[in-house]
Amino acid sequence: MPRAVTGASYNNLGQLVNVCLSTAYAGKLPAIPNIAYEDKEHMSFLELLQKRKSCRSYCSDPVPREKIERCLEAARLAPSACNSQPWRFVVVESPQLKQEIADKAFGGVFAMNAFVRKAPVLIVVVRQRSRYAAMLGGALRGVQYSLIDVGIAGEHLALQAEEEGLGICWLGWFSERLLKKALGLGRQDKVDIVMSLGYADGQDSRLKTRKPPSEIWEFR
Ligand SMILES: Cc1cc2nc3c(=O)[nH]c(=O)nc-3n(C[C@H](O)[C@H](O)[C@H](O)COP(=O)(O)O)c2cc1C
């Protein structure tokens, strides 16, 4: 089992499978050392990026509304093609609705993400249509800019969550149909990503693993 996986404790098999899948070749990748950043005031942006890791284990403490709002504000400030801002963020805090979503959209074959049940907050990223100029340009180029746009907004949100001392996880594996049904979303709306949010349940000692610069950088 990769070293990155053995460092943490996992509540259930799904969670373990999940981490194994996402770090499937961790053994072959350089690990980024864990550093404790006690003094947040001196944490650089790059250090914040190093520190952020997917959080798959949450404690039940509620997340203050103002922290959630700052995360949403970070997403709102994201750039987008033709400034389309093709997104809405549905924040699910209600325990009943969260339970329904966890049971339905994250049940069955999607149960590897069953840890969402324990997350105090789910943020559903709803992708909407871009402006016509962005759609036309995208069609000509064969690029769906709205996907890039929601990706940027989602990562803005995730990095602000890290800044707030919260744990967050991107979730792409769920039943979109059942999720949209539970939320009563329209046919035009697309949901590619859900994010689980909350205070992490303990320290995650897993090491972040990434391809080495020599594999992914080139200067010409
Ligand atoms: C688009 C996208 C979809 C993802 N879907 C899931 C998911 O369904 N379940 C999960 O546990 N992690 C998911 N992740 C998290 C990745 O597994 C994780 O970011 C990656 O393994 C790197 O680990 P790190 O975030 O801890 O640095 C997703 C990440 C992205 C960007």
Coordinates of N, CA and C and ligand atoms in Angstrom, one line a residue:
M1 N 0.8 -1.2 0.0 CA 0.0 0.0 0.0 C 0.9 1.2 0.0
P2 N 0.5 2.3 -0.8 CA 1.4 3.4 -0.9 C 1.5 4.1 0.5
R3 N 2.7 4.7 0.7 CA 3.0 5.3 2.0 C 2.0 6.4 2.3
A4 N 1.6 7.1 1.2 CA 0.7 8.2 1.5 C -0.6 7.8 2.1
V5 N -1.0 6.5 1.9 CA -2.3 6.0 2.3 C -2.2 5.5 3.8
T6 N -1.0 5.0 4.1 CA -0.9 4.4 5.5 C -0.9 5.4 6.6
G7 N -0.6 6.6 6.3 CA -0.4 7.6 7.4 C -1.7 8.0 8.1
A8 N -2.9 7.8 7.5 CA -4.1 8.3 8.1 C -5.0 7.1 8.5
S9 N -6.0 7.4 9.3 CA -6.9 6.4 9.7 C -8.2 6.6 8.9
Y10 N -8.9 5.5 8.6 CA -10.1 5.6 7.7 C -11.2 5.0 8.4
N11 N -12.4 5.7 8.3 CA -13.6 5.2 9.0 C -14.3 4.0 8.3
N12 N -14.1 3.9 7.0 CA -14.8 2.9 6.3 C -14.1 2.5 5.1
L13 N -14.5 1.4 4.5 CA -13.8 0.8 3.4 C -13.9 1.7 2.2
G14 N -15.1 2.3 2.0 CA -15.2 3.2 0.8 C -14.2 4.3 0.8
Q15 N -14.0 4.9 2.0 CA -13.0 6.0 2.2 C -11.6 5.5 1.8
L16 N -11.3 4.3 2.3 CA -10.0 3.8 2.0 C -9.8 3.5 0.5
V17 N -10.9 2.9 -0.1 CA -10.8 2.7 -1.6 C -10.6 4.0 -2.3
N18 N -11.4 5.0 -1.8 CA -11.3 6.3 -2.4 C -9.9 6.9 -2.4
V19 N -9.3 6.8 -1.3 CA -7.9 7.4 -1.2 C -6.9 6.5 -2.0
C20 N -7.1 5.2 -1.9 CA -6.3 4.3 -2.7 C -6.3 4.7 -4.2
L21 N -7.6 4.9 -4.7 CA -7.8 5.2 -6.1 C -7.1 6.5 -6.4
S22 N -7.3 7.5 -5.5 CA -6.8 8.8 -5.9 C -5.3 8.9 -5.7
T23 N -4.7 7.9 -5.0 CA -3.2 8.0 -4.8 C -2.7 6.7 -5.4
A24 N -3.4 6.2 -6.4 CA -3.0 4.8 -6.9 C -1.6 4.7 -7.3
Y25 N -1.0 5.7 -7.8 CA 0.5 5.5 -8.1 C 1.3 6.4 -7.2
A26 N 0.8 6.6 -6.0 CA 1.5 7.5 -5.1 C 3.0 7.0 -4.8
G27 N 3.1 5.7 -4.8 CA 4.4 5.1 -4.5 C 5.5 5.6 -5.5
K28 N 5.0 5.9 -6.7 CA 6.0 6.2 -7.7 C 6.2 7.8 -7.8
L29 N 5.4 8.5 -7.1 CA 5.5 9.9 -7.2 C 6.2 10.6 -6.1
P30 N 6.9 11.7 -6.3 CA 7.6 12.3 -5.2 C 6.5 12.9 -4.2
A31 N 6.8 12.7 -3.0 CA 5.9 13.2 -1.9 C 6.3 14.6 -1.5
I32 N 5.3 15.4 -1.2 CA 5.6 16.8 -0.7 C 5.5 16.7 0.8
P33 N 6.5 17.1 1.5 CA 6.5 16.9 3.0 C 5.4 17.7 3.7
N34 N 4.9 17.1 4.7 CA 3.9 17.8 5.5 C 4.7 18.8 6.4
I35 N 4.2 20.0 6.4 CA 4.8 21.0 7.3 C 3.7 21.6 8.1
A36 N 3.9 21.8 9.4 CA 2.9 22.4 10.2 C 3.0 24.0 10.1
Y37 N 1.9 24.6 9.8 CA 2.0 26.0 9.7 C 1.2 26.6 10.8
E38 N 1.9 26.7 11.9 CA 1.3 27.2 13.2 C 0.9 28.7 13.0
D39 N 1.8 29.4 12.4 CA 1.7 30.9 12.3 C 1.0 31.2 10.9
K40 N -0.3 31.3 10.9 CA -1.0 31.5 9.7 C -0.7 32.8 9.0
E41 N -0.3 33.8 9.8 CA 0.0 35.1 9.3 C 1.2 35.1 8.3
H42 N 2.0 34.1 8.6 CA 3.2 34.1 7.7 C 3.2 33.0 6.6
M43 N 2.0 32.4 6.5 CA 1.8 31.4 5.4 C 1.7 32.0 4.1
S44 N 2.7 31.7 3.2 CA 2.6 32.2 1.9 C 1.5 31.5 1.1
F45 N 1.2 32.1 -0.1 CA 0.2 31.5 -0.9 C 0.6 30.1 -1.4
L46 N 1.9 29.9 -1.7 CA 2.4 28.6 -2.1 C 2.3 27.6 -1.0
E47 N 2.6 28.1 0.2 CA 2.4 27.2 1.4 C 1.0 26.8 1.6
L48 N 0.1 27.7 1.4 CA -1.4 27.4 1.5 C -1.7 26.3 0.5
L49 N -1.2 26.4 -0.7 CA -1.4 25.4 -1.7 C -0.9 24.0 -1.3
Q50 N 0.3 24.0 -0.7 CA 0.9 22.8 -0.3 C 0.1 22.2 0.8
K51 N -0.4 23.0 1.7 CA -1.1 22.5 2.9 C -2.5 21.9 2.5
R52 N -3.2 22.5 1.5 CA -4.5 22.0 1.2 C -4.5 20.6 0.7
K53 N -5.3 19.8 1.3 CA -5.5 18.3 0.9 C -6.9 18.0 1.0
S54 N -7.4 17.1 0.2 CA -8.8 16.7 0.2 C -9.1 16.1 1.6
C55 N -10.2 16.7 2.1 CA -10.6 16.2 3.5 C -11.8 15.3 3.4
R56 N -11.6 14.1 3.9 CA -12.6 13.0 3.7 C -13.1 12.6 5.1
S57 N -12.8 13.3 6.1 CA -13.2 12.9 7.5 C -13.5 14.2 8.3
Y58 N -14.8 14.3 8.7 CA -15.2 15.6 9.3 C -15.7 15.4 10.7
C59 N -15.5 16.4 11.5 CA -16.2 16.3 12.9 C -17.5 17.1 12.7
S60 N -18.3 17.0 13.8 CA -19.7 17.4 13.6 C -19.9 18.9 13.9
D61 N -18.8 19.6 14.3 CA -18.9 21.0 14.6 C -19.5 21.8 13.4
P62 N -20.5 22.7 13.7 CA -21.0 23.4 12.6 C -20.1 24.4 12.0
V63 N -20.2 24.8 10.8 CA -19.4 25.7 10.1 C -20.0 27.1 10.2
P64 N -19.4 28.1 10.8 CA -20.0 29.4 10.9 C -20.4 30.0 9.5
R65 N -21.6 30.6 9.5 CA -22.1 31.1 8.2 C -21.1 32.1 7.5
E66 N -20.4 32.9 8.4 CA -19.6 33.9 7.7 C -18.4 33.3 7.0
K67 N -18.0 32.1 7.5 CA -16.9 31.4 6.8 C -17.3 30.9 5.5
I68 N -18.5 30.3 5.5 CA -19.1 29.8 4.2 C -19.3 31.0 3.3
E69 N -19.7 32.1 3.8 CA -19.9 33.2 2.9 C -18.6 33.7 2.3
R70 N -17.6 33.7 3.1 CA -16.2 34.1 2.5 C -15.8 33.2 1.4
C71 N -16.1 31.9 1.6 CA -15.7 30.9 0.6 C -16.5 31.2 -0.7
L72 N -17.8 31.5 -0.5 CA -18.6 31.8 -1.7 C -18.2 33.1 -2.4
E73 N -17.7 34.0 -1.6 CA -17.3 35.3 -2.1 C -16.0 35.0 -3.0
A74 N -15.1 34.1 -2.5 CA -13.9 33.8 -3.2 C -14.3 33.2 -4.6
A75 N -15.3 32.4 -4.6 CA -15.8 31.8 -5.9 C -16.4 32.9 -6.8
R76 N -17.1 33.8 -6.2 CA -17.8 34.9 -7.0 C -16.8 35.7 -7.7
L77 N -15.6 35.8 -7.1 CA -14.5 36.7 -7.7 C -13.8 36.0 -8.8
A78 N -14.1 34.8 -9.1 CA -13.3 34.0 -10.1 C -13.5 34.6 -11.5
P79 N -12.5 34.5 -12.3 CA -12.6 34.9 -13.7 C -13.4 33.8 -14.5
S80 N -14.0 34.3 -15.6 CA -14.8 33.3 -16.5 C -14.8 33.9 -17.9
A81 N -14.9 33.0 -18.8 CA -14.9 33.4 -20.2 C -16.0 34.4 -20.5
C82 N -15.7 35.5 -21.1 CA -16.6 36.6 -21.4 C -17.3 37.1 -20.1
N83 N -16.7 36.9 -19.0 CA -17.3 37.2 -17.6 C -18.7 36.6 -17.5
S84 N -18.9 35.4 -18.1 CA -20.2 34.8 -18.1 C -20.7 34.4 -16.7
Q85 N -19.8 34.0 -15.8 CA -20.1 33.6 -14.4 C -21.2 32.6 -14.5
P86 N -21.0 31.5 -15.2 CA -22.0 30.5 -15.4 C -22.2 29.5 -14.2
W87 N -22.4 30.1 -13.0 CA -22.5 29.2 -11.9 C -23.5 29.7 -10.9
R88 N -24.0 28.8 -10.1 CA -24.7 29.0 -8.9 C -24.2 28.1 -7.8
F89 N -24.3 28.4 -6.6 CA -23.8 27.6 -5.5 C -24.9 27.3 -4.5
V90 N -25.3 26.1 -4.4 CA -26.4 25.7 -3.5 C -25.8 25.1 -2.3
V91 N -25.9 25.8 -1.2 CA -25.3 25.4 0.1 C -26.3 24.6 0.9
V92 N -26.0 23.3 1.1 CA -26.9 22.4 1.8 C -26.4 22.2 3.2
E93 N -27.2 22.8 4.1 CA -26.8 22.7 5.6 C -27.9 21.9 6.3
S94 N -29.1 21.8 5.8 CA -30.2 21.1 6.4 C -29.8 19.6 6.6
P95 N -29.8 19.1 7.8 CA -29.5 17.7 8.0 C -30.4 16.7 7.2
Q96 N -31.7 17.1 7.1 CA -32.6 16.2 6.4 C -32.2 16.1 4.9
L97 N -32.0 17.3 4.3 CA -31.7 17.4 2.9 C -30.4 16.7 2.6
K98 N -29.4 17.0 3.5 CA -28.1 16.4 3.3 C -28.2 14.8 3.4
Q99 N -29.0 14.4 4.3 CA -29.2 12.9 4.4 C -29.8 12.3 3.2
E100 N -30.8 13.0 2.7 CA -31.5 12.6 1.4 C -30.5 12.5 0.3
I101 N -29.6 13.6 0.2 CA -28.7 13.6 -0.9 C -27.6 12.5 -0.7
A102 N -27.2 12.3 0.5 CA -26.2 11.3 0.8 C -26.7 9.9 0.4
D103 N -28.0 9.7 0.8 CA -28.6 8.4 0.6 C -28.8 8.1 -0.9
K104 N -29.3 9.1 -1.6 CA -29.7 8.9 -3.0 C -28.5 9.1 -3.9
A105 N -28.0 10.4 -3.9 CA -27.0 10.7 -5.0 C -25.6 10.1 -4.7
F106 N -25.4 9.7 -3.4 CA -24.1 9.1 -3.1 C -24.3 7.7 -2.6
G107 N -25.4 7.1 -3.0 CA -25.6 5.7 -2.6 C -25.2 4.7 -3.8
G108 N -25.4 3.4 -3.6 CA -25.1 2.4 -4.6 C -23.7 2.5 -5.1
V109 N -23.5 2.6 -6.4 CA -22.2 2.6 -7.0 C -21.4 3.8 -6.6
F110 N -22.1 4.8 -6.0 CA -21.4 6.1 -5.7 C -21.0 6.0 -4.2
A111 N -21.1 4.9 -3.5 CA -20.9 4.8 -2.1 C -19.5 5.0 -1.6
M112 N -18.6 5.0 -2.6 CA -17.2 5.3 -2.1 C -17.1 6.7 -1.6
N113 N -18.1 7.6 -1.9 CA -18.1 8.9 -1.4 C -19.0 9.1 -0.2
A114 N -19.3 7.9 0.5 CA -20.3 7.9 1.5 C -19.9 8.8 2.7
F115 N -18.6 9.2 2.7 CA -18.1 10.1 3.8 C -18.9 11.4 3.8
V116 N -19.5 11.8 2.7 CA -20.2 13.1 2.7 C -21.3 13.1 3.7
R117 N -21.8 12.0 4.1 CA -22.8 11.9 5.2 C -22.4 12.7 6.4
K118 N -21.1 12.6 6.7 CA -20.6 13.3 8.0 C -20.2 14.7 7.8
A119 N -20.2 15.2 6.5 CA -19.8 16.6 6.3 C -20.9 17.5 6.7
P120 N -20.6 18.5 7.5 CA -21.7 19.4 8.0 C -22.3 20.2 6.8
V121 N -21.6 20.4 5.7 CA -22.1 21.3 4.6 C -21.7 20.6 3.3
L122 N -22.7 20.7 2.4 CA -22.4 20.3 1.0 C -22.6 21.5 0.1
I123 N -21.7 21.8 -0.8 CA -21.9 22.9 -1.7 C -22.0 22.3 -3.1
V124 N -23.2 22.5 -3.7 CA -23.5 22.0 -5.0 C -23.2 23.1 -6.0
V125 N -22.2 22.8 -6.9 CA -21.8 23.8 -7.9 C -22.7 23.5 -9.1
V126 N -23.6 24.5 -9.4 CA -24.5 24.3 -10.5 C -23.9 25.1 -11.7
R127 N -23.7 24.4 -12.8 CA -23.2 25.0 -14.0 C -24.3 25.5 -14.9
Q128 N -24.3 26.7 -15.3 CA -25.3 27.3 -16.1 C -24.8 27.6 -17.5
R129 N -25.6 28.1 -18.4 CA -25.2 28.4 -19.7 C -24.3 29.7 -19.7
S130 N -23.2 29.6 -20.5 CA -22.4 30.8 -20.6 C -23.1 31.9 -21.5
R131 N -22.5 33.1 -21.5 CA -23.0 34.1 -22.5 C -22.8 33.5 -23.9
Y132 N -23.6 34.1 -24.8 CA -23.6 33.6 -26.2 C -22.2 33.7 -26.8
A133 N -21.5 34.8 -26.5 CA -20.2 35.0 -27.1 C -19.2 33.9 -26.7
A134 N -19.3 33.5 -25.4 CA -18.5 32.4 -24.9 C -18.9 31.1 -25.5
M135 N -20.2 30.9 -25.6 CA -20.6 29.6 -26.2 C -20.2 29.5 -27.7
L136 N -20.3 30.6 -28.4 CA -20.0 30.6 -29.8 C -18.5 30.4 -30.0
G137 N -17.7 31.2 -29.2 CA -16.2 31.0 -29.3 C -15.8 29.6 -28.9
G138 N -16.5 29.1 -27.9 CA -16.2 27.7 -27.4 C -16.5 26.7 -28.4
A139 N -17.7 26.9 -29.1 CA -18.1 25.9 -30.1 C -17.1 25.9 -31.3
L140 N -16.6 27.1 -31.7 CA -15.6 27.2 -32.8 C -14.3 26.6 -32.4
R141 N -13.9 26.7 -31.1 CA -12.7 26.2 -30.7 C -12.8 24.8 -30.2
G142 N -14.0 24.3 -30.0 CA -14.2 22.9 -29.5 C -13.8 22.9 -28.0
V143 N -14.1 24.0 -27.3 CA -13.8 24.0 -25.8 C -15.1 24.4 -25.1
Q144 N -15.4 23.7 -24.0 CA -16.6 24.1 -23.2 C -16.1 25.0 -22.1
Y145 N -16.1 26.3 -22.3 CA -15.5 27.3 -21.4 C -16.2 27.2 -20.0
S146 N -17.5 26.9 -20.0 CA -18.2 26.9 -18.7 C -17.6 25.9 -17.7
L147 N -17.1 24.8 -18.3 CA -16.5 23.8 -17.4 C -15.2 24.3 -16.8
I148 N -14.4 25.0 -17.6 CA -13.2 25.7 -17.1 C -13.6 26.7 -16.0
D149 N -14.7 27.5 -16.3 CA -15.1 28.5 -15.4 C -15.5 27.9 -14.0
V150 N -16.3 26.9 -14.0 CA -16.7 26.4 -12.7 C -15.5 25.7 -12.0
G151 N -14.6 25.2 -12.8 CA -13.4 24.6 -12.1 C -12.6 25.7 -11.4
I152 N -12.4 26.8 -12.0 CA -11.7 27.9 -11.4 C -12.4 28.4 -10.1
A153 N -13.7 28.6 -10.3 CA -14.5 29.1 -9.2 C -14.5 28.1 -8.0
G154 N -14.6 26.8 -8.3 CA -14.5 25.8 -7.3 C -13.2 25.8 -6.6
E155 N -12.1 26.0 -7.3 CA -10.8 26.0 -6.6 C -10.6 27.3 -5.8
H156 N -11.2 28.4 -6.3 CA -11.1 29.6 -5.4 C -11.8 29.3 -4.1
L157 N -13.0 28.7 -4.2 CA -13.7 28.3 -3.0 C -12.9 27.4 -2.1
A158 N -12.3 26.4 -2.7 CA -11.5 25.4 -1.9 C -10.4 26.1 -1.2
L159 N -9.7 27.0 -1.9 CA -8.5 27.7 -1.3 C -8.9 28.6 -0.1
Q160 N -10.1 29.3 -0.3 CA -10.6 30.1 0.8 C -10.9 29.2 2.0
A161 N -11.5 28.1 1.7 CA -11.8 27.1 2.8 C -10.6 26.8 3.6
E162 N -9.5 26.5 2.9 CA -8.2 26.2 3.5 C -7.8 27.4 4.4
E163 N -7.9 28.6 3.8 CA -7.5 29.8 4.6 C -8.4 29.9 5.8
E164 N -9.6 29.5 5.8 CA -10.5 29.6 6.9 C -10.3 28.5 7.9
G165 N -9.4 27.6 7.6 CA -9.1 26.4 8.6 C -10.1 25.3 8.4
L166 N -10.8 25.3 7.3 CA -11.8 24.2 7.0 C -11.2 23.2 6.1
G167 N -11.9 22.0 6.2 CA -11.5 20.9 5.2 C -12.5 20.9 4.1
I168 N -12.1 20.5 2.9 CA -13.0 20.5 1.8 C -12.6 19.4 0.9
C169 N -13.5 18.8 0.2 CA -13.2 17.8 -0.9 C -14.1 18.0 -2.1
W170 N -13.4 18.0 -3.2 CA -14.1 18.0 -4.5 C -14.7 16.6 -4.7
L171 N -16.0 16.6 -5.2 CA -16.6 15.3 -5.4 C -17.2 15.3 -6.8
G172 N -16.7 14.4 -7.6 CA -17.2 14.3 -9.0 C -17.9 13.0 -9.3
W173 N -18.0 12.1 -8.2 CA -18.6 10.8 -8.4 C -19.9 10.7 -7.6
F174 N -21.0 11.0 -8.3 CA -22.3 10.9 -7.7 C -23.4 10.9 -8.8
S175 N -24.6 10.6 -8.4 CA -25.7 10.6 -9.4 C -26.2 12.0 -9.6
E176 N -25.9 12.5 -10.8 CA -26.4 13.9 -11.0 C -27.9 13.9 -11.1
R177 N -28.5 12.9 -11.7 CA -29.9 12.9 -11.8 C -30.6 12.9 -10.4
L178 N -30.1 12.1 -9.5 CA -30.8 12.0 -8.2 C -30.5 13.2 -7.4
L179 N -29.3 13.8 -7.6 CA -29.0 15.0 -6.9 C -29.9 16.2 -7.3
K180 N -30.1 16.3 -8.7 CA -30.9 17.4 -9.2 C -32.3 17.2 -8.8
K181 N -32.8 15.9 -8.7 CA -34.1 15.7 -8.2 C -34.3 16.1 -6.8
A182 N -33.3 15.8 -5.9 CA -33.5 16.1 -4.5 C -33.5 17.6 -4.3
L183 N -32.8 18.4 -5.2 CA -32.7 19.8 -5.1 C -33.8 20.5 -5.9
G184 N -34.5 19.8 -6.7 CA -35.5 20.4 -7.6 C -34.9 21.3 -8.7
L185 N -33.7 21.0 -9.2 CA -33.0 21.8 -10.2 C -33.6 21.6 -11.6
G186 N -33.4 22.6 -12.4 CA -34.0 22.6 -13.7 C -33.2 21.8 -14.7
R187 N -33.9 21.5 -15.9 CA -33.2 20.7 -16.9 C -32.0 21.4 -17.5
Q188 N -31.9 22.7 -17.5 CA -30.8 23.4 -18.1 C -29.6 23.3 -17.2
D189 N -29.8 23.1 -15.9 CA -28.7 23.1 -14.9 C -27.9 21.9 -15.0
K190 N -26.6 22.0 -14.9 CA -25.7 20.9 -14.9 C -25.0 20.9 -13.5
V191 N -24.8 19.7 -13.0 CA -24.0 19.6 -11.7 C -22.9 18.7 -12.0
D192 N -21.7 19.2 -12.1 CA -20.5 18.4 -12.4 C -19.8 18.1 -11.1
I193 N -19.9 19.0 -10.1 CA -19.1 19.0 -8.9 C -20.0 19.3 -7.7
V194 N -19.7 18.5 -6.6 CA -20.2 18.9 -5.3 C -19.0 19.0 -4.4
M195 N -19.1 19.9 -3.4 CA -17.9 20.0 -2.5 C -18.4 19.7 -1.1
S196 N -17.7 18.9 -0.4 CA -18.0 18.7 1.1 C -17.2 19.6 1.9
L197 N -17.7 20.1 2.9 CA -17.1 21.2 3.7 C -17.3 21.0 5.2
G198 N -16.3 21.2 6.0 CA -16.5 21.1 7.4 C -15.1 21.2 8.1
Y199 N -15.1 21.1 9.4 CA -13.8 21.0 10.1 C -13.3 19.6 10.0
A200 N -12.0 19.4 9.7 CA -11.5 18.1 9.6 C -11.5 17.4 11.0
D201 N -11.7 16.1 10.9 CA -11.7 15.3 12.1 C -10.2 14.8 12.4
G202 N -9.5 15.7 13.0 CA -8.0 15.3 13.3 C -7.1 15.7 12.1
Q203 N -5.9 15.5 12.3 CA -4.8 15.8 11.4 C -4.7 14.7 10.3
D204 N -4.6 15.1 9.1 CA -4.4 14.1 8.0 C -2.9 14.1 7.7
S205 N -2.2 12.9 8.1 CA -0.8 12.9 7.9 C -0.4 12.3 6.6
R206 N -1.4 12.1 5.7 CA -1.0 11.7 4.3 C -0.1 12.7 3.7
L207 N 0.8 12.2 2.8 CA 1.6 13.1 2.1 C 1.0 13.4 0.8
K208 N 1.1 14.6 0.4 CA 0.6 15.0 -1.0 C 1.6 14.5 -2.0
T209 N 1.2 13.9 -3.0 CA 2.1 13.4 -4.0 C 1.8 14.1 -5.4
R210 N 2.8 14.5 -6.1 CA 2.6 15.1 -7.4 C 3.7 14.7 -8.3
K211 N 3.4 14.8 -9.6 CA 4.5 14.5 -10.6 C 5.6 15.5 -10.4
P212 N 6.8 15.0 -10.7 CA 8.0 15.9 -10.6 C 7.9 17.0 -11.6
P213 N 8.5 18.2 -11.3 CA 8.5 19.3 -12.3 C 9.1 18.9 -13.6
S214 N 10.1 18.0 -13.6 CA 10.7 17.6 -14.9 C 9.7 16.9 -15.8
E215 N 8.7 16.3 -15.3 CA 7.7 15.6 -16.1 C 6.7 16.6 -16.7
I216 N 6.5 17.7 -16.0 CA 5.3 18.6 -16.4 C 5.7 20.0 -16.8
W217 N 6.9 20.4 -16.6 CA 7.3 21.7 -17.0 C 8.2 21.7 -18.3
E218 N 8.0 22.7 -19.1 CA 9.0 22.9 -20.1 C 9.1 24.4 -20.5
F219 N 10.3 24.8 -20.6 CA 10.5 26.2 -21.0 C 11.1 26.2 -22.5
R220 N 10.6 27.0 -23.3 CA 11.1 27.0 -24.7 C 11.6 28.4 -25.1
Ligands
LIG1 C1 -12.8 17.2 -10.6 C2 -12.4 16.4 -9.3 C3 -13.2 15.4 -8.9 C4 -12.9 14.7 -7.8 N1 -13.8 13.7 -7.3 C5 -13.5 13.1 -6.1 C6 -14.5 12.2 -5.6 O1 -15.5 11.9 -6.2 N2 -14.2 11.6 -4.4 C7 -13.1 12.0 -3.7 O2 -12.9 11.4 -2.6 N3 -12.1 12.8 -4.2 C8 -12.4 13.4 -5.4 N4 -11.5 14.4 -5.8 C9 -10.3 14.7 -5.1 C10 -9.0 14.1 -5.7 O3 -9.0 12.7 -5.5 C11 -7.8 14.8 -5.1 O4 -7.8 16.2 -5.3 C12 -6.5 14.3 -5.6 O5 -6.3 12.9 -5.3 C13 -5.2 15.0 -5.0 O6 -5.2 14.9 -3.6 P1 -5.3 16.3 -2.7 O7 -6.5 17.0 -3.1 O8 -5.3 15.7 -1.3 O9 -4.1 17.1 -3.0 C14 -11.8 15.0 -7.0 C15 -11.0 16.1 -7.4 C16 -11.3 16.8 -8.6 C17 -10.5 18.0 -9.0

